[in-house]
Amino acid sequence: MSDKELIQEAIKAREMSYSPYSDYKVGAALLCKSGEVFRGCNIESATYSPTNCAERTAFFKAISEGEREFETIAIIGGKDNETTDEKTYFYPCGVCRQVMTEFCGGDFRIITAKSEDDFIVSTLAELMPHSIVPKK
Ligand code: THU
């Protein structure tokens, strides 16, 4: 699957965002080494703290279906009125980066997209230096 196709999956995932409190709609699409793609959206709560980010939703869906090896994640998001024309690349939060570190090596690819044609590719090693790595 191309980066552009993965971003298209993230755009579809974002349509499912449940974000009445922040108005940020975020979508993620996680490409597993098996070739399967898992979509995730952010899911908020009236008590705020149970909020789950789009990236972790995608990871937890994949892990709970038995996937353990991951290639790339595409992320797209923004404020409600900017969802068709993002103004910023939406990078994963620290908690999501730690979850990625649990399951991915430093070469795991993270695509932050404004659109399917405008995106940046980073590696987990770049976004999570000096990380606490899992016990293997
Ligand atoms: N959010 C994500 O979905 N991913 C991130 O990496 C950062 C934040 C969501 C959580 C919340 O619903 C909204 O964006 C505002 O923080």
PDB file of C-alpha atoms and ligand atoms in Angstrom:
ATOM      1  CA  MET A   1       0.000   0.000   0.000  1.00  0.00           C
ATOM      2  CA  SER A   2       1.315   3.445  -0.909  1.00  0.00           C
ATOM      3  CA  ASP A   3       1.665   6.312   1.560  1.00  0.00           C
ATOM      4  CA  LYS A   4      -1.075   8.137  -0.309  1.00  0.00           C
ATOM      5  CA  GLU A   5      -3.476   5.186   0.043  1.00  0.00           C
ATOM      6  CA  LEU A   6      -2.694   4.923   3.763  1.00  0.00           C
ATOM      7  CA  ILE A   7      -3.458   8.623   4.210  1.00  0.00           C
ATOM      8  CA  GLN A   8      -6.782   8.076   2.406  1.00  0.00           C
ATOM      9  CA  GLU A   9      -7.543   5.398   5.027  1.00  0.00           C
ATOM     10  CA  ALA A  10      -6.694   7.872   7.797  1.00  0.00           C
ATOM     11  CA  ILE A  11      -9.038  10.432   6.234  1.00  0.00           C
ATOM     12  CA  LYS A  12     -11.840   7.818   6.317  1.00  0.00           C
ATOM     13  CA  ALA A  13     -10.969   6.983   9.928  1.00  0.00           C
ATOM     14  CA  ARG A  14     -11.264  10.644  10.875  1.00  0.00           C
ATOM     15  CA  GLU A  15     -14.916  10.653   9.782  1.00  0.00           C
ATOM     16  CA  MET A  16     -15.633   8.425  12.807  1.00  0.00           C
ATOM     17  CA  SER A  17     -14.021  10.808  15.318  1.00  0.00           C
ATOM     18  CA  TYR A  18     -16.058  11.291  18.486  1.00  0.00           C
ATOM     19  CA  SER A  19     -14.763  14.641  19.698  1.00  0.00           C
ATOM     20  CA  PRO A  20     -17.561  16.899  20.980  1.00  0.00           C
ATOM     21  CA  TYR A  21     -15.315  18.457  23.653  1.00  0.00           C
ATOM     22  CA  SER A  22     -12.177  19.492  21.780  1.00  0.00           C
ATOM     23  CA  ASP A  23     -13.563  19.707  18.245  1.00  0.00           C
ATOM     24  CA  TYR A  24     -10.319  18.119  17.091  1.00  0.00           C
ATOM     25  CA  LYS A  25     -11.073  15.346  14.620  1.00  0.00           C
ATOM     26  CA  VAL A  26      -8.182  12.928  14.263  1.00  0.00           C
ATOM     27  CA  GLY A  27      -7.843   9.828  12.107  1.00  0.00           C
ATOM     28  CA  ALA A  28      -5.082   7.245  11.918  1.00  0.00           C
ATOM     29  CA  ALA A  29      -4.421   4.257   9.694  1.00  0.00           C
ATOM     30  CA  LEU A  30      -1.910   1.638  10.796  1.00  0.00           C
ATOM     31  CA  LEU A  31      -0.271  -0.609   8.210  1.00  0.00           C
ATOM     32  CA  CYS A  32       0.847  -3.932   9.685  1.00  0.00           C
ATOM     33  CA  LYS A  33       3.668  -6.012   8.229  1.00  0.00           C
ATOM     34  CA  SER A  34       0.976  -8.595   7.397  1.00  0.00           C
ATOM     35  CA  GLY A  35      -0.510  -6.064   4.977  1.00  0.00           C
ATOM     36  CA  GLU A  36      -3.627  -5.492   7.098  1.00  0.00           C
ATOM     37  CA  VAL A  37      -4.675  -1.896   7.826  1.00  0.00           C
ATOM     38  CA  PHE A  38      -6.404  -0.863  11.038  1.00  0.00           C
ATOM     39  CA  ARG A  39      -8.180   2.482  11.270  1.00  0.00           C
ATOM     40  CA  GLY A  40      -8.547   4.508  14.459  1.00  0.00           C
ATOM     41  CA  CYS A  41     -10.173   7.763  15.521  1.00  0.00           C
ATOM     42  CA  ASN A  42     -10.019   9.823  18.685  1.00  0.00           C
ATOM     43  CA  ILE A  43     -12.755   9.062  21.197  1.00  0.00           C
ATOM     44  CA  GLU A  44     -13.523  11.603  23.934  1.00  0.00           C
ATOM     45  CA  SER A  45     -15.461  11.535  27.192  1.00  0.00           C
ATOM     46  CA  ALA A  46     -17.415  14.035  29.285  1.00  0.00           C
ATOM     47  CA  THR A  47     -14.902  13.371  32.045  1.00  0.00           C
ATOM     48  CA  TYR A  48     -12.031  14.074  29.605  1.00  0.00           C
ATOM     49  CA  SER A  49      -9.357  11.717  30.950  1.00  0.00           C
ATOM     50  CA  PRO A  50     -10.725   8.521  29.333  1.00  0.00           C
ATOM     51  CA  THR A  51     -10.077  10.137  25.931  1.00  0.00           C
ATOM     52  CA  ASN A  52      -8.262   7.832  23.535  1.00  0.00           C
ATOM     53  CA  CYS A  53      -6.166   9.189  20.687  1.00  0.00           C
ATOM     54  CA  ALA A  54      -6.665   8.028  17.105  1.00  0.00           C
ATOM     55  CA  GLU A  55      -3.233   6.388  16.989  1.00  0.00           C
ATOM     56  CA  ARG A  56      -3.806   4.303  20.114  1.00  0.00           C
ATOM     57  CA  THR A  57      -7.249   3.279  18.899  1.00  0.00           C
ATOM     58  CA  ALA A  58      -5.634   1.925  15.722  1.00  0.00           C
ATOM     59  CA  PHE A  59      -2.836   0.190  17.649  1.00  0.00           C
ATOM     60  CA  PHE A  60      -5.151  -1.388  20.212  1.00  0.00           C
ATOM     61  CA  LYS A  61      -7.508  -2.637  17.517  1.00  0.00           C
ATOM     62  CA  ALA A  62      -4.578  -4.230  15.680  1.00  0.00           C
ATOM     63  CA  ILE A  63      -2.936  -5.706  18.785  1.00  0.00           C
ATOM     64  CA  SER A  64      -6.226  -7.142  20.004  1.00  0.00           C
ATOM     65  CA  GLU A  65      -6.569  -8.902  16.645  1.00  0.00           C
ATOM     66  CA  GLY A  66      -3.161 -10.534  17.062  1.00  0.00           C
ATOM     67  CA  GLU A  67      -0.975  -8.174  15.040  1.00  0.00           C
ATOM     68  CA  ARG A  68       2.493  -7.580  16.506  1.00  0.00           C
ATOM     69  CA  GLU A  69       4.575  -6.170  13.674  1.00  0.00           C
ATOM     70  CA  PHE A  70       3.982  -2.751  12.209  1.00  0.00           C
ATOM     71  CA  GLU A  71       5.257  -0.830   9.221  1.00  0.00           C
ATOM     72  CA  THR A  72       3.733   2.660   9.031  1.00  0.00           C
ATOM     73  CA  ILE A  73       1.046   4.836  10.591  1.00  0.00           C
ATOM     74  CA  ALA A  74      -0.625   7.766   8.831  1.00  0.00           C
ATOM     75  CA  ILE A  75      -2.176  10.509  10.973  1.00  0.00           C
ATOM     76  CA  ILE A  76      -4.389  13.401   9.958  1.00  0.00           C
ATOM     77  CA  GLY A  77      -6.308  15.811  12.145  1.00  0.00           C
ATOM     78  CA  GLY A  78      -7.331  19.279  13.018  1.00  0.00           C
ATOM     79  CA  LYS A  79      -9.971  21.504  14.505  1.00  0.00           C
ATOM     80  CA  ASP A  80     -13.491  20.800  13.352  1.00  0.00           C
ATOM     81  CA  ASN A  81     -13.679  23.643  10.857  1.00  0.00           C
ATOM     82  CA  GLU A  82     -10.289  22.782   9.407  1.00  0.00           C
ATOM     83  CA  THR A  83     -10.841  19.107   8.710  1.00  0.00           C
ATOM     84  CA  THR A  84     -10.813  19.415   4.937  1.00  0.00           C
ATOM     85  CA  ASP A  85      -7.854  21.778   4.847  1.00  0.00           C
ATOM     86  CA  GLU A  86      -5.543  21.225   7.792  1.00  0.00           C
ATOM     87  CA  LYS A  87      -3.257  24.014   8.755  1.00  0.00           C
ATOM     88  CA  THR A  88      -0.748  21.942  10.655  1.00  0.00           C
ATOM     89  CA  TYR A  89       0.754  18.480  10.498  1.00  0.00           C
ATOM     90  CA  PHE A  90      -0.709  16.580  13.440  1.00  0.00           C
ATOM     91  CA  TYR A  91       2.032  14.754  15.353  1.00  0.00           C
ATOM     92  CA  PRO A  92       1.386  11.958  17.856  1.00  0.00           C
ATOM     93  CA  CYS A  93       1.289  12.806  21.558  1.00  0.00           C
ATOM     94  CA  GLY A  94       3.847  11.444  24.020  1.00  0.00           C
ATOM     95  CA  VAL A  95       1.579   8.666  25.273  1.00  0.00           C
ATOM     96  CA  CYS A  96       1.012   7.406  21.722  1.00  0.00           C
ATOM     97  CA  ARG A  97       4.747   7.579  21.025  1.00  0.00           C
ATOM     98  CA  GLN A  98       5.352   5.390  24.096  1.00  0.00           C
ATOM     99  CA  VAL A  99       2.785   2.846  22.870  1.00  0.00           C
ATOM    100  CA  MET A 100       4.516   2.827  19.481  1.00  0.00           C
ATOM    101  CA  THR A 101       7.844   2.257  21.254  1.00  0.00           C
ATOM    102  CA  GLU A 102       6.384  -0.802  22.971  1.00  0.00           C
ATOM    103  CA  PHE A 103       5.568  -2.479  19.678  1.00  0.00           C
ATOM    104  CA  CYS A 104       7.793  -0.900  17.003  1.00  0.00           C
ATOM    105  CA  GLY A 105      11.442  -0.414  16.245  1.00  0.00           C
ATOM    106  CA  GLY A 106      13.106   2.910  15.539  1.00  0.00           C
ATOM    107  CA  ASP A 107      12.530   2.482  11.823  1.00  0.00           C
ATOM    108  CA  PHE A 108       8.734   2.496  12.230  1.00  0.00           C
ATOM    109  CA  ARG A 109       7.398   5.149   9.824  1.00  0.00           C
ATOM    110  CA  ILE A 110       5.084   7.937  11.015  1.00  0.00           C
ATOM    111  CA  ILE A 111       3.296   9.941   8.327  1.00  0.00           C
ATOM    112  CA  THR A 112       1.840  13.267   9.419  1.00  0.00           C
ATOM    113  CA  ALA A 113      -0.459  14.561   6.713  1.00  0.00           C
ATOM    114  CA  LYS A 114      -2.292  17.731   5.840  1.00  0.00           C
ATOM    115  CA  SER A 115      -3.777  15.969   2.829  1.00  0.00           C
ATOM    116  CA  GLU A 116      -3.009  12.896   0.723  1.00  0.00           C
ATOM    117  CA  ASP A 117      -0.587  15.023  -1.295  1.00  0.00           C
ATOM    118  CA  ASP A 118       1.004  17.051   1.488  1.00  0.00           C
ATOM    119  CA  PHE A 119       2.723  15.009   4.188  1.00  0.00           C
ATOM    120  CA  ILE A 120       5.940  14.453   6.140  1.00  0.00           C
ATOM    121  CA  VAL A 121       7.468  11.051   6.906  1.00  0.00           C
ATOM    122  CA  SER A 122       9.387  10.667  10.184  1.00  0.00           C
ATOM    123  CA  THR A 123      10.717   7.620  11.979  1.00  0.00           C
ATOM    124  CA  LEU A 124       9.902   6.637  15.538  1.00  0.00           C
ATOM    125  CA  ALA A 125      13.599   7.038  16.379  1.00  0.00           C
ATOM    126  CA  GLU A 126      13.365  10.695  15.330  1.00  0.00           C
ATOM    127  CA  LEU A 127      10.178  11.402  17.304  1.00  0.00           C
ATOM    128  CA  MET A 128      11.042   9.353  20.414  1.00  0.00           C
ATOM    129  CA  PRO A 129      14.766   9.624  21.175  1.00  0.00           C
ATOM    130  CA  HIS A 130      16.240   8.188  24.391  1.00  0.00           C
ATOM    131  CA  SER A 131      13.084   6.145  24.936  1.00  0.00           C
ATOM    132  CA  ILE A 132      12.422   3.487  27.534  1.00  0.00           C
ATOM    133  CA  VAL A 133      12.259   0.318  25.469  1.00  0.00           C
ATOM    134  CA  PRO A 134      10.197  -2.757  26.302  1.00  0.00           C
ATOM    135  CA  LYS A 135      11.563  -5.831  28.006  1.00  0.00           C
ATOM    136  CA  LYS A 136      11.879  -8.530  25.287  1.00  0.00           C
TER     137      LYS A 136
HETATM  138  N1  THU B   1      -5.420  13.459  19.856  1.00  0.00           N
HETATM  139  C1  THU B   1      -5.182  12.388  19.028  1.00  0.00           C
HETATM  140  O1  THU B   1      -6.133  11.738  18.557  1.00  0.00           O
HETATM  141  N2  THU B   1      -3.890  12.061  18.773  1.00  0.00           N
HETATM  142  C2  THU B   1      -2.790  12.697  19.298  1.00  0.00           C
HETATM  143  O2  THU B   1      -1.664  12.259  19.101  1.00  0.00           O
HETATM  144  C3  THU B   1      -2.977  13.906  20.096  1.00  0.00           C
HETATM  145  C4  THU B   1      -4.363  14.249  20.461  1.00  0.00           C
HETATM  146  C5  THU B   1      -6.810  13.829  20.154  1.00  0.00           C
HETATM  147  C6  THU B   1      -7.192  13.655  21.588  1.00  0.00           C
HETATM  148  C7  THU B   1      -8.306  14.658  21.737  1.00  0.00           C
HETATM  149  O3  THU B   1      -9.526  14.040  21.361  1.00  0.00           O
HETATM  150  C8  THU B   1      -7.968  15.749  20.732  1.00  0.00           C
HETATM  151  O4  THU B   1      -7.019  15.191  19.849  1.00  0.00           O
HETATM  152  C9  THU B   1      -7.419  17.027  21.334  1.00  0.00           C
HETATM  153  O5  THU B   1      -6.301  16.797  22.077  1.00  0.00           O
END
